[in-house]
mmCIF file of C-alpha atoms in Angstrom:
data_model
loop_
_atom_site.group_PDB
_atom_site.id
_atom_site.type_symbol
_atom_site.label_atom_id
_atom_site.label_comp_id
_atom_site.label_asym_id
_atom_site.label_seq_id
_atom_site.Cartn_x
_atom_site.Cartn_y
_atom_site.Cartn_z
ATOM 1 C CA MET A 291 -27.484 -14.374 -3.554
ATOM 2 C CA SER A 292 -27.688 -15.746 -7.284
ATOM 3 C CA ALA A 293 -24.777 -17.721 -8.801
ATOM 4 C CA LYS A 294 -24.284 -14.702 -11.205
ATOM 5 C CA ARG A 295 -24.186 -12.177 -8.524
ATOM 6 C CA THR A 296 -21.582 -14.370 -6.385
ATOM 7 C CA THR A 297 -19.518 -14.802 -9.727
ATOM 8 C CA VAL A 298 -19.211 -11.167 -10.367
ATOM 9 C CA VAL A 299 -18.340 -10.365 -6.771
ATOM 10 C CA LYS A 300 -15.835 -13.310 -6.796
ATOM 11 C CA HIS A 301 -14.054 -11.950 -10.206
ATOM 12 C CA LEU A 302 -14.189 -8.348 -8.627
ATOM 13 C CA LEU A 303 -12.418 -9.571 -5.519
ATOM 14 C CA LEU A 304 -9.694 -11.440 -7.793
ATOM 15 C CA LEU A 305 -9.604 -8.616 -9.916
ATOM 16 C CA GLY A 306 -9.200 -6.125 -7.096
ATOM 17 C CA ALA A 307 -5.877 -8.276 -5.428
ATOM 18 C CA TYR A 308 -4.659 -8.727 -8.739
ATOM 19 C CA LEU A 309 -4.535 -5.092 -9.483
ATOM 20 C CA GLN A 310 -3.166 -4.188 -5.839
ATOM 21 C CA ARG A 311 -0.266 -6.637 -6.497
ATOM 22 C CA GLU A 312 0.524 -5.418 -9.818
ATOM 23 C CA ALA A 313 0.478 -1.535 -9.204
ATOM 24 C CA GLY A 314 2.611 -2.196 -5.973
ATOM 25 C CA ARG A 315 5.086 -4.083 -8.300
ATOM 26 C CA MET A 316 5.029 -1.052 -10.970
ATOM 27 C CA LEU A 317 5.609 1.354 -7.792
ATOM 28 C CA LEU A 318 8.548 -0.254 -6.028
ATOM 29 C CA ASP A 319 11.406 1.616 -7.777
ATOM 30 C CA VAL A 320 9.396 5.293 -7.381
ATOM 31 C CA ASP A 321 9.474 4.987 -3.340
ATOM 32 C CA ILE A 322 5.698 5.145 -3.213
ATOM 33 C CA ASN A 323 3.012 2.468 -2.417
ATOM 34 C CA GLN A 324 -0.200 1.889 -4.151
ATOM 35 C CA GLN A 325 -2.273 3.877 -1.593
ATOM 36 C CA GLN A 326 -0.215 6.651 -1.613
ATOM 37 C CA PHE A 327 -0.401 6.883 -5.336
ATOM 38 C CA VAL A 328 -4.140 6.410 -4.891
ATOM 39 C CA VAL A 329 -4.272 9.540 -2.869
ATOM 40 C CA LEU A 330 -1.827 11.384 -4.824
ATOM 41 C CA LYS A 331 -3.326 10.797 -7.770
ATOM 42 C CA GLU A 332 -6.887 12.010 -6.460
ATOM 43 C CA ILE A 333 -5.398 15.190 -5.185
ATOM 44 C CA GLN A 334 -4.258 16.041 -8.562
ATOM 45 C CA GLU A 335 -7.253 15.293 -10.450
ATOM 46 C CA ARG A 336 -9.502 17.134 -8.268
ATOM 47 C CA GLY A 337 -7.453 19.797 -7.041
ATOM 48 C CA PRO A 338 -6.940 20.781 -3.496
ATOM 49 C CA MET A 339 -8.667 18.994 -1.065
ATOM 50 C CA ILE A 340 -9.160 18.321 2.787
ATOM 51 C CA GLN A 341 -8.618 14.571 4.221
ATOM 52 C CA ARG A 342 -12.650 14.231 4.669
ATOM 53 C CA GLU A 343 -13.078 14.464 0.894
ATOM 54 C CA ILE A 344 -10.323 12.071 -0.038
ATOM 55 C CA CYS A 345 -11.842 9.200 2.467
ATOM 56 C CA SER A 346 -15.189 9.937 0.757
ATOM 57 C CA ALA A 347 -13.829 10.042 -2.908
ATOM 58 C CA ILE A 348 -11.449 6.809 -2.530
ATOM 59 C CA LEU A 349 -13.267 5.195 0.242
ATOM 60 C CA PHE A 350 -10.246 4.648 2.341
ATOM 61 C CA GLU A 351 -10.316 4.744 6.271
ATOM 62 C CA LYS A 352 -9.811 8.038 7.731
ATOM 63 C CA SER A 353 -6.760 6.565 10.083
ATOM 64 C CA ASN A 354 -5.146 5.323 6.564
ATOM 65 C CA VAL A 355 -5.418 8.605 4.730
ATOM 66 C CA SER A 356 -4.154 10.326 7.712
ATOM 67 C CA LYS A 357 -1.060 8.223 7.774
ATOM 68 C CA ILE A 358 -0.591 8.404 3.722
ATOM 69 C CA VAL A 359 -0.917 12.225 3.995
ATOM 70 C CA LYS A 360 1.696 12.560 6.462
ATOM 71 C CA LYS A 361 4.127 10.180 4.520
ATOM 72 C CA LEU A 362 3.261 12.322 1.373
ATOM 73 C CA LEU A 363 3.807 15.654 3.203
ATOM 74 C CA LYS A 364 6.940 14.198 4.644
ATOM 75 C CA SER A 365 8.019 12.994 1.067
ATOM 76 C CA GLY A 366 7.442 16.874 -0.030
ATOM 77 C CA LEU A 367 4.637 15.611 -2.793
ATOM 78 C CA VAL A 368 1.614 17.471 -1.155
ATOM 79 C CA THR A 369 1.661 20.826 0.588
ATOM 80 C CA SER A 370 -0.893 21.578 3.151
ATOM 81 C CA ILE A 371 -2.604 24.973 3.255
ATOM 82 C CA PRO A 372 -5.177 25.804 6.584
ATOM 83 C CA SER A 373 -8.784 25.655 4.637
ATOM 84 C CA ALA A 374 -10.921 28.595 4.527
ATOM 85 C CA GLU A 375 -13.896 26.796 5.263
ATOM 86 C CA ASP A 376 -12.814 24.826 8.141
ATOM 87 C CA ALA A 377 -10.497 25.894 10.725
ATOM 88 C CA ARG A 378 -9.838 22.213 11.598
ATOM 89 C CA ALA A 379 -8.885 21.020 8.362
ATOM 90 C CA ALA A 380 -6.210 21.486 5.639
ATOM 91 C CA SER A 381 -6.218 21.991 1.909
ATOM 92 C CA LEU A 382 -3.987 19.743 0.227
ATOM 93 C CA SER A 383 -2.400 20.027 -3.190
ATOM 94 C CA VAL A 384 0.127 18.362 -5.304
ATOM 95 C CA THR A 385 3.821 19.686 -5.454
ATOM 96 C CA PRO A 386 5.809 20.059 -8.506
ATOM 97 C CA LYS A 387 7.702 16.985 -6.928
ATOM 98 C CA GLY A 388 4.446 15.141 -6.811
ATOM 99 C CA ARG A 389 3.428 15.906 -10.191
ATOM 100 C CA LEU A 390 6.606 14.691 -11.561
ATOM 101 C CA LEU A 391 6.116 11.599 -9.762
ATOM 102 C CA ILE A 392 2.608 11.038 -10.908
ATOM 103 C CA GLY A 393 3.916 11.335 -14.358
ATOM 104 C CA ARG A 394 6.672 8.759 -14.157
ATOM 105 C CA CYS A 395 4.213 6.539 -12.323
ATOM 106 C CA MET A 396 1.625 7.120 -15.172
ATOM 107 C CA LYS A 397 3.961 6.257 -18.008
ATOM 108 C CA LYS A 398 4.395 2.628 -16.218
ATOM 109 C CA LEU A 399 0.768 2.204 -15.306
ATOM 110 C CA ASN A 400 -0.601 3.400 -19.027
ATOM 111 C CA ALA A 401 1.909 1.105 -20.796
ATOM 112 C CA TRP A 402 0.543 -1.751 -18.716
ATOM 113 C CA ASN A 403 -2.717 -1.046 -19.009
ATOM 114 C CA ARG A 404 -2.804 -1.159 -22.675
ATOM 115 C CA LYS A 405 -0.991 -4.346 -22.662
ATOM 116 C CA TRP A 406 -3.382 -5.891 -19.914
ATOM 117 C CA LEU A 407 -6.547 -4.871 -21.638
ATOM 118 C CA GLU A 408 -5.413 -4.964 -25.468
ATOM 119 C CA GLY A 409 -7.896 -7.891 -26.144
ATOM 120 C CA LEU A 410 -10.727 -5.686 -25.707
ATOM 121 C CA SER A 411 -12.549 -3.547 -28.246
ATOM 122 C CA GLU A 412 -13.684 0.165 -27.655
ATOM 123 C CA LYS A 413 -17.274 -1.001 -27.403
ATOM 124 C CA GLU A 414 -16.238 -3.714 -24.924
ATOM 125 C CA LEU A 415 -14.301 -1.151 -22.699
ATOM 126 C CA GLU A 416 -17.192 1.162 -22.817
ATOM 127 C CA ALA A 417 -19.491 -1.357 -21.682
ATOM 128 C CA ALA A 418 -17.257 -2.575 -18.880
ATOM 129 C CA VAL A 419 -16.946 1.280 -17.894
ATOM 130 C CA GLU A 420 -20.740 1.570 -17.629
ATOM 131 C CA VAL A 421 -21.199 -1.502 -15.684
ATOM 132 C CA LEU A 422 -18.333 -0.486 -13.405
ATOM 133 C CA ASP A 423 -19.245 2.908 -12.797
ATOM 134 C CA ARG A 424 -22.523 1.391 -11.803
ATOM 135 C CA ILE A 425 -21.075 -0.646 -9.263
ATOM 136 C CA ALA A 426 -18.505 1.856 -7.800
ATOM 137 C CA ALA A 427 -21.432 4.056 -7.148
ATOM 138 C CA MET A 428 -23.140 1.388 -4.932
ATOM 139 C CA ALA A 429 -20.265 1.205 -2.941
ATOM 140 C CA LYS A 430 -20.669 4.991 -1.569
#
């Protein structure tokens, strides 16, 4: 692997750890962890989903998603309705309580994102999104 590729991977790993840590800190007072928030937000953005779709969309292991969904159901943040297409699956939707929680979390995360990325121009942000989208697509 070239030195540039190694550097890119190193930076992605460091940024991933940093982002997980900071997101975890921001979510401490809302009684939800970072992985639970990612699943909840994904369901909100895509509409009703079954667990297999969640695993595919966010690249989490099936066992982790199952545990997360159980917690979200128990907390009243999502509902589960038997899937019309697959009798073994359940379609998950965000509840009004879940939408309120997402709103609270997003206010914190958006404020932090603005501050953290304030040194980048719109052009730099667009270029970063383009490259990161391509890298993310390779992971699927």
